[in-house]
mmCIF file of C-alpha atoms in Angstrom:
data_model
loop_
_atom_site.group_PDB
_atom_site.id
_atom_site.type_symbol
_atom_site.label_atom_id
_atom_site.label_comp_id
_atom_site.label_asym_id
_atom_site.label_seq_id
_atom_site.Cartn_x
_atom_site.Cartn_y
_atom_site.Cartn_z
ATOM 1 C CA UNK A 1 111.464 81.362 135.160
ATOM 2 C CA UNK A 2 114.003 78.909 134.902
ATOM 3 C CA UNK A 3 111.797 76.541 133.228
ATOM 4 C CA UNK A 4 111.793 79.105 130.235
ATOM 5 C CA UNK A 5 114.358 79.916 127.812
ATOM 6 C CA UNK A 6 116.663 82.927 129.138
ATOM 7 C CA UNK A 7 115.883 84.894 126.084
ATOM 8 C CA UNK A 8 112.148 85.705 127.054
ATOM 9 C CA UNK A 9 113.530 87.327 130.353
ATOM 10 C CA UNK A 10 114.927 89.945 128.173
ATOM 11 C CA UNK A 11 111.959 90.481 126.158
ATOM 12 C CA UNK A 12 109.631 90.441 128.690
ATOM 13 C CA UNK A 13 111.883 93.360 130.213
ATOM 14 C CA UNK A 14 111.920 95.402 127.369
ATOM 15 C CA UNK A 15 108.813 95.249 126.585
ATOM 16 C CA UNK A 16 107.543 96.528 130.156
ATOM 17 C CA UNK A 17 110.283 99.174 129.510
ATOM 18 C CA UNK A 18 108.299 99.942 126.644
ATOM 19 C CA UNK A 19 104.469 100.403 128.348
ATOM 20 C CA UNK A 20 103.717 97.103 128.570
ATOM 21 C CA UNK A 21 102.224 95.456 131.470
ATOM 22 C CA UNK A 22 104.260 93.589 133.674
ATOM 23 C CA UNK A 23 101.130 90.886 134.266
ATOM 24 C CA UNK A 24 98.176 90.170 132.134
ATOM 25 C CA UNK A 25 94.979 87.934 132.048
ATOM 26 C CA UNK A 26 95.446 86.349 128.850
ATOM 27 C CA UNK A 27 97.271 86.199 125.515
ATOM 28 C CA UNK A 28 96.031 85.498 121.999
ATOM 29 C CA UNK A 29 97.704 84.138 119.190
ATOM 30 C CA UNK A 30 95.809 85.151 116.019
ATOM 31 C CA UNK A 31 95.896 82.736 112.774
ATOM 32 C CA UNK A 32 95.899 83.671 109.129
ATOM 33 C CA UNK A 33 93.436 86.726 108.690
ATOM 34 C CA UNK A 34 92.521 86.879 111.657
ATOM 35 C CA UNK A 35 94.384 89.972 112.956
ATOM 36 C CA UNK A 36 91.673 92.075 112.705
ATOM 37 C CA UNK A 37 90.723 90.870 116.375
ATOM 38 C CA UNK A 38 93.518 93.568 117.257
ATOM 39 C CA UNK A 39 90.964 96.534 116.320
ATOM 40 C CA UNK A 40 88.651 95.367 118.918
ATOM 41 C CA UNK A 41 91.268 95.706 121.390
ATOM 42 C CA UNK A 42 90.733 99.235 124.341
ATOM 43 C CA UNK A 43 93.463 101.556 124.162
ATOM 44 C CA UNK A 44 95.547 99.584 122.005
ATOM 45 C CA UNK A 45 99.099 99.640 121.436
ATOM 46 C CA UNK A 46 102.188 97.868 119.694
ATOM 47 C CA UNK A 47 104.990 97.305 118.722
ATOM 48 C CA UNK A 48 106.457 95.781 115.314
ATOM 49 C CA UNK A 49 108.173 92.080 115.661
ATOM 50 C CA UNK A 50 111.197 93.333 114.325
ATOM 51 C CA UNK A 51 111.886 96.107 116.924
ATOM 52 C CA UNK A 52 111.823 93.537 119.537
ATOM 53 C CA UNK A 53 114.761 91.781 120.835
ATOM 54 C CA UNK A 54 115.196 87.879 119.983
ATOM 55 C CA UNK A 55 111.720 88.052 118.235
ATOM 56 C CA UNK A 56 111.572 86.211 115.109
ATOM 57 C CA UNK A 57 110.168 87.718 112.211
ATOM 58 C CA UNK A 58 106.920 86.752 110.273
ATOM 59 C CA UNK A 59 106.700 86.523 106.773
ATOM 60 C CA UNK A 60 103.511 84.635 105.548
ATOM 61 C CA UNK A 61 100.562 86.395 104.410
ATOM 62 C CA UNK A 62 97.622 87.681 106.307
ATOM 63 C CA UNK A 63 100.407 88.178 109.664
ATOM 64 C CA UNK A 64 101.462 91.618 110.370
ATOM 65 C CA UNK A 65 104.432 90.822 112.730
ATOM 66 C CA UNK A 66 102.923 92.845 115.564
ATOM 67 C CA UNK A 67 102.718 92.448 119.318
ATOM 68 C CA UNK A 68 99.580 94.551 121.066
ATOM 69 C CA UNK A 69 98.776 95.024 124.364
ATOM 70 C CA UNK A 70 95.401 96.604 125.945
ATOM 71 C CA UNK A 71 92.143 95.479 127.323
ATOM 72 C CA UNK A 72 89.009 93.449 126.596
ATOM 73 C CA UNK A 73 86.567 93.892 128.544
ATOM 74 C CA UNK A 74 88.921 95.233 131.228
ATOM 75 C CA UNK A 75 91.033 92.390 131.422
ATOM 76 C CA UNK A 76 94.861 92.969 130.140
ATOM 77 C CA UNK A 77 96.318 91.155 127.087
ATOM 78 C CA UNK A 78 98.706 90.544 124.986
ATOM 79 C CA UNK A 79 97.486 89.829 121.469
ATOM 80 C CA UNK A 80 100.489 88.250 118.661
ATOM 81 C CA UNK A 81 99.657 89.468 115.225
ATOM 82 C CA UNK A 82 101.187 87.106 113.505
ATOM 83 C CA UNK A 83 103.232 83.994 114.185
ATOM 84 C CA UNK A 84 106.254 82.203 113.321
ATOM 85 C CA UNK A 85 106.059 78.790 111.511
ATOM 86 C CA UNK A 86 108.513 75.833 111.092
ATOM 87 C CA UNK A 87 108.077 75.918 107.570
ATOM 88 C CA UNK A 88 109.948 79.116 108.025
ATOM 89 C CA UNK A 89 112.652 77.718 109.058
ATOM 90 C CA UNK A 90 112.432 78.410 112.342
ATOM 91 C CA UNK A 91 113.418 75.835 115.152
ATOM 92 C CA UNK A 92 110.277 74.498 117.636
ATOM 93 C CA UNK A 93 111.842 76.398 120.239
ATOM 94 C CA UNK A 94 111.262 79.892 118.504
ATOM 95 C CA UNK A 95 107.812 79.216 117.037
ATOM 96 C CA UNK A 96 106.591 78.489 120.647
ATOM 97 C CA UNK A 97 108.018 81.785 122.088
ATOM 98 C CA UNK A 98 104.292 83.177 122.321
ATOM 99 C CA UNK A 99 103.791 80.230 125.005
ATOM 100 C CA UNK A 100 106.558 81.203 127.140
ATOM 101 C CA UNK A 101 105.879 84.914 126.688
ATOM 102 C CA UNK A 102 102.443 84.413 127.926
ATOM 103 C CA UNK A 103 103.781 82.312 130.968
ATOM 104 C CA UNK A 104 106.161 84.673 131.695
ATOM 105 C CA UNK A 105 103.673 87.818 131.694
ATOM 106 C CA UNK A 106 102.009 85.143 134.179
ATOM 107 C CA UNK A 107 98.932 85.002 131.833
ATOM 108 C CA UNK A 108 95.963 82.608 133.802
ATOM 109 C CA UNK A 109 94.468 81.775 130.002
ATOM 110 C CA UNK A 110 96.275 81.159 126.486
ATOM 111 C CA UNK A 111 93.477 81.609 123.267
ATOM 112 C CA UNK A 112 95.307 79.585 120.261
ATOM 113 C CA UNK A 113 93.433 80.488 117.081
ATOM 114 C CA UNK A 114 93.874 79.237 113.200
ATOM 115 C CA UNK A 115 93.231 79.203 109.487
ATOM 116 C CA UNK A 116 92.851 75.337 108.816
ATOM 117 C CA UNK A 117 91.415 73.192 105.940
ATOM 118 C CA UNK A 118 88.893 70.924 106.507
ATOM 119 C CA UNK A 119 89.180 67.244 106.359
ATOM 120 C CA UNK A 120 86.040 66.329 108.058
ATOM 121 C CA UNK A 121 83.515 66.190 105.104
ATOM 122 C CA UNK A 122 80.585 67.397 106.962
ATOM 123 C CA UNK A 123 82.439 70.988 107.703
ATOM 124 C CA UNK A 124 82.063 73.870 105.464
ATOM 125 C CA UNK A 125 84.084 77.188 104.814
ATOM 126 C CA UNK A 126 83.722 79.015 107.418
ATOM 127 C CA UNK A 127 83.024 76.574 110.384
ATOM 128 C CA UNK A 128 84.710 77.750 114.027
ATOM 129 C CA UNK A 129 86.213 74.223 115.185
ATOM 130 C CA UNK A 130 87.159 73.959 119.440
ATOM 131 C CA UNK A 131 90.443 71.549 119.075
ATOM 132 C CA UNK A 132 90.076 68.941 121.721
ATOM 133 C CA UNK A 133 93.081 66.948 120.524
ATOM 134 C CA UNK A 134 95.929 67.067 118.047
ATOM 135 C CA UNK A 135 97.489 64.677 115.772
ATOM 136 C CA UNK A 136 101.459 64.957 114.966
ATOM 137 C CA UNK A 137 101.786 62.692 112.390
ATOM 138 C CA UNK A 138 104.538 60.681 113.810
ATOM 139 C CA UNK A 139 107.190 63.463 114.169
ATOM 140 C CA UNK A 140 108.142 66.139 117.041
ATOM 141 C CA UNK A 141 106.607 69.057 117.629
ATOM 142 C CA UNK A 142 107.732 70.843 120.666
ATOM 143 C CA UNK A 143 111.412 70.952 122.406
ATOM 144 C CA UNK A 144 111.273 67.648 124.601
ATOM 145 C CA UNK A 145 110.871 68.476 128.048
ATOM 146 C CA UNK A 146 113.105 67.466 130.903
ATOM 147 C CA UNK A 147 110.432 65.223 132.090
ATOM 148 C CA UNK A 148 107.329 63.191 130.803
ATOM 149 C CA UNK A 149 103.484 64.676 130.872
ATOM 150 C CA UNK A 150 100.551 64.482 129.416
ATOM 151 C CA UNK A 151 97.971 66.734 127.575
ATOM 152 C CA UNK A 152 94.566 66.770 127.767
ATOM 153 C CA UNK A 153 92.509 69.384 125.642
ATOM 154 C CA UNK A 154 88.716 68.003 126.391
ATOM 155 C CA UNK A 155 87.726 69.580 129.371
ATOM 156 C CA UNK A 156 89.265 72.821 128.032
ATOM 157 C CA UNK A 157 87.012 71.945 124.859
ATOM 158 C CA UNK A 158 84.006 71.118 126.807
ATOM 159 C CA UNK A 159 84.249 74.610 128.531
ATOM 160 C CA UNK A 160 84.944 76.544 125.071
ATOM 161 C CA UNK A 161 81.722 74.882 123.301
ATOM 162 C CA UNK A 162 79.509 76.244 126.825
ATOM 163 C CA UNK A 163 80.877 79.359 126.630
ATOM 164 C CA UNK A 164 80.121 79.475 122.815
ATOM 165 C CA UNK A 165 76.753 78.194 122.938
ATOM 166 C CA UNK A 166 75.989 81.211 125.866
ATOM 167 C CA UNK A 167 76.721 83.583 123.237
ATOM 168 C CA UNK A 168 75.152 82.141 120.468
ATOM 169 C CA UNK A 169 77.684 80.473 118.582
ATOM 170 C CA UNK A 170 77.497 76.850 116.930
ATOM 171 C CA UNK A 171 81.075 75.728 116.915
ATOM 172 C CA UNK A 172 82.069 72.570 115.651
ATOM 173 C CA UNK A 173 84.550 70.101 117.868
ATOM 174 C CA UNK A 174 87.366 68.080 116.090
ATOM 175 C CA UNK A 175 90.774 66.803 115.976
ATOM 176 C CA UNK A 176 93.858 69.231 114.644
ATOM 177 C CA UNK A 177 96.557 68.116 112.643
ATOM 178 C CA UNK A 178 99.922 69.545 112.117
ATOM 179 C CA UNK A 179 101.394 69.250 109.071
ATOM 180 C CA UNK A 180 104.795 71.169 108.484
ATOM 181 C CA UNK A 181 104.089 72.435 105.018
ATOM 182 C CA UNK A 182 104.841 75.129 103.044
ATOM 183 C CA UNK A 183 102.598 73.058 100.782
ATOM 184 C CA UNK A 184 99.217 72.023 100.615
ATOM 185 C CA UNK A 185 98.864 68.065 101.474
ATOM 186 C CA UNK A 186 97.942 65.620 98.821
ATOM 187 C CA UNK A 187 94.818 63.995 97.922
ATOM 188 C CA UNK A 188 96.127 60.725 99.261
ATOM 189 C CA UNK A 189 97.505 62.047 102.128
ATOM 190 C CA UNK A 190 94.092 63.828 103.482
ATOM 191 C CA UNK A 191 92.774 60.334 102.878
ATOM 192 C CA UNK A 192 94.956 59.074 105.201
ATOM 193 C CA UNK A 193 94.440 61.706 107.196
ATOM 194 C CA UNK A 194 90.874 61.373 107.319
ATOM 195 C CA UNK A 195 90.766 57.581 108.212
ATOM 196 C CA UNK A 196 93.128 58.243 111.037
ATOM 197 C CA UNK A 197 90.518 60.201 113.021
ATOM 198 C CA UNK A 198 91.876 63.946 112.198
ATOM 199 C CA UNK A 199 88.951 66.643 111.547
ATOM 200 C CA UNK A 200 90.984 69.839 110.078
ATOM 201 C CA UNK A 201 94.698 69.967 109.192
ATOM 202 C CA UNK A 202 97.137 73.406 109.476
ATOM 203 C CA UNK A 203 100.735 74.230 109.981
ATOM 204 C CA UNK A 204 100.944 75.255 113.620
ATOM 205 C CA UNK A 205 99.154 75.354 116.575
ATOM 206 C CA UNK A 206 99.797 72.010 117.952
ATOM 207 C CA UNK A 207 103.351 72.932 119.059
ATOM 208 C CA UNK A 208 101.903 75.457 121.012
ATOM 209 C CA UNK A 209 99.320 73.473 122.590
ATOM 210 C CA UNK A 210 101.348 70.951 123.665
ATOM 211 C CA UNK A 211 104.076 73.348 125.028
ATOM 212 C CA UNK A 212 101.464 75.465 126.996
ATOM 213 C CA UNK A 213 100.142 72.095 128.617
ATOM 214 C CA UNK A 214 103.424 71.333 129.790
ATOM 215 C CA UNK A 215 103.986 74.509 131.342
ATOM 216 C CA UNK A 216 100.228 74.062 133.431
ATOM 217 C CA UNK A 217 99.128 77.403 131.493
ATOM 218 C CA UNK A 218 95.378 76.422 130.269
ATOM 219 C CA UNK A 219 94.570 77.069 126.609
ATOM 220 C CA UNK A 220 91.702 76.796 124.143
ATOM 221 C CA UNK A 221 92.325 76.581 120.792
ATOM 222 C CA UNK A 222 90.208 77.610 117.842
ATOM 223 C CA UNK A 223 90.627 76.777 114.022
ATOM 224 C CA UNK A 224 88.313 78.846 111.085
ATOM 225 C CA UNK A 225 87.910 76.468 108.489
ATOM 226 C CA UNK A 226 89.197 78.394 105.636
ATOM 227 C CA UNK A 227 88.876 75.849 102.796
ATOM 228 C CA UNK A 228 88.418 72.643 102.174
ATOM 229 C CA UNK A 229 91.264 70.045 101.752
ATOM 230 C CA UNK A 230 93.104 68.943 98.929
ATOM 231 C CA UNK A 231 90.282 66.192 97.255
ATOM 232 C CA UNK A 232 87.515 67.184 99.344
ATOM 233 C CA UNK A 233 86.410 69.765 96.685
ATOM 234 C CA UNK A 234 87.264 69.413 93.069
ATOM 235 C CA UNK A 235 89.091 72.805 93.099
ATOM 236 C CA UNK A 236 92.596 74.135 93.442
ATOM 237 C CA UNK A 237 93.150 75.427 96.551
ATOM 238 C CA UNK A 238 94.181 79.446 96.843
ATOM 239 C CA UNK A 239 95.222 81.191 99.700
ATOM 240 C CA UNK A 240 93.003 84.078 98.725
ATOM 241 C CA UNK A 241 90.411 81.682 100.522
ATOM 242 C CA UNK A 242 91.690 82.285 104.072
ATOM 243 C CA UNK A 243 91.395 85.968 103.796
ATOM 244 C CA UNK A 244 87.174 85.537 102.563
ATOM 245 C CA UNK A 245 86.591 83.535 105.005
ATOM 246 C CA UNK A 246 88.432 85.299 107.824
ATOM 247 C CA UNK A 247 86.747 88.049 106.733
ATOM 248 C CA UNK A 248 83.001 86.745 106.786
ATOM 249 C CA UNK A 249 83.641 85.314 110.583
ATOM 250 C CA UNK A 250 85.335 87.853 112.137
ATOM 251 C CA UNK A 251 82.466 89.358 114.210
ATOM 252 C CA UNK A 252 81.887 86.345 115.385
ATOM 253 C CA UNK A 253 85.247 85.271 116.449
ATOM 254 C CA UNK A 254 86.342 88.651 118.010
ATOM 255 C CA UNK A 255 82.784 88.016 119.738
ATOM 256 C CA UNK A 256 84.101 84.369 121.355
ATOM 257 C CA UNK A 257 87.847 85.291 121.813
ATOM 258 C CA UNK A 258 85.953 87.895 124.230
ATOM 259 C CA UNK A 259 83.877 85.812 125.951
ATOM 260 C CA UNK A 260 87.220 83.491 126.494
ATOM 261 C CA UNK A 261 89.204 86.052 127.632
ATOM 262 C CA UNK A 262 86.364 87.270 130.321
ATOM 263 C CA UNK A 263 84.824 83.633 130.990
ATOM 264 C CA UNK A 264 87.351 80.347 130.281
#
């Protein structure tokens, strides 16, 4: 595992020394409010962030700061409960540790999922979006790599959408943005944003992405719109929104993540 920091080694032995597995199928990252994918988990069990070595911390709302592991639908997983932002003040190299836990574990499938506010005006609260590309606004978002790539999320996308519309989900299709927050964007800026081509905008996610492409490990990625963006609506925005919305999707999410995990 050379091409991974020598830190995950460690944790990857610990936690096998701790019932974990020492493969799995896939992992999942779970957004804002959307941890309560973890119930639907067979024969569940974790353990807290913070009793794991060189495992940062989480410490925004609606992220419990919990690794599981278990099955769906048979298949072993690894589930994180919570992520780590760079808002946080954590470096790019920490807040993709998921990525290279899942590569380690030799996962065949990573499922990315978000809370994200919607700059496309024809979404609503609520929407499931299938990221097919990212936008970085200019600035760095993973560690650079020793040597160039390239990402491509469509055909990921494409398959995501099938696989949704088997089950009987509409999901939408759009562009990502990372922004680095803490804050909300302005009106101006989704503006921008939105003449630039970007459909949603969050505060992770893309790091990820682009960190699991170049390590060859295939991901989908999945944003709940969770609000509307600054000046699409003329309301303040409240984080109390994530949590409704999470809440009135999560059947239906839990429902797709599944069909990932068994079909992508």
């Amino acid at each position: 595992m050379s091409e991974l920091p020598e830190y995950i080694e460690e944790i990857k032995t610990h936690l096998i020394e701790n019932d974990f597995p020492e493969e799995i199928e896939a992992a999942v990252i779970l957004g804002s409010g959307l941890g309560d994918f973890s119930t639907k988990i067979d024969e569940p069990f974790s353990i807290p962030y913070n009793q794991i070595p060189n495992f940062p911390h989480s410490s925004v709302k609606g992220h419990a700061g919990e690794l599981f592991t278990g099955f769906v639908d048979g298949n072993k997983i690894i589930a994180f409960s919570g992520r780590f932002h760079h808002y946080e003040g954590y470096p790019l190299s920490k807040t993709v540790l998921p990525v290279h836990l899942a590569k380690a574990f030799n996962a065949k499938k990573l499922i990315v999922s978000n809370a994200a506010g919607a700059i496309n005006t024809s979404f609503k609260v609520g929407d499931l979006m299938v990221i097919d590309d990212v936008f970085r606004v200019f600035q760095k978002v993973a560690p650079a790599p020793d040597q160039p790539f390239r990402y491509n999320l469509g055909p990921v996308a494409d398959k995501v959408r099938s696989i949704a519309a088997s089950i009987g989900l509409e999901v939408q299709r759009g562009t990502y943005l990372f922004a680095k927050g803490p804050s909300y964007e302005s009106r101006a800026e989704i503006r921008a944003f939105r003449v630039m081509g970007a459909d949603v905008v969050g505060m992770s996610t893309a790091p990820e992405l682009i960190e699991a492409s170049r390590l060859e490990l295939p991901a989908a990625a999945i944003s709940l719109v969770t609000n509307m963006a600054a000046g699409v609506l003329n309301q303040k925005l409240d984080h109390s929104e994530v949590k409704a919305a999470a809440e009135s999707r999560k059947e239906d999410f839990a429902k797709l993540v599944n069909a990932l995990i068994k079909e992508l």
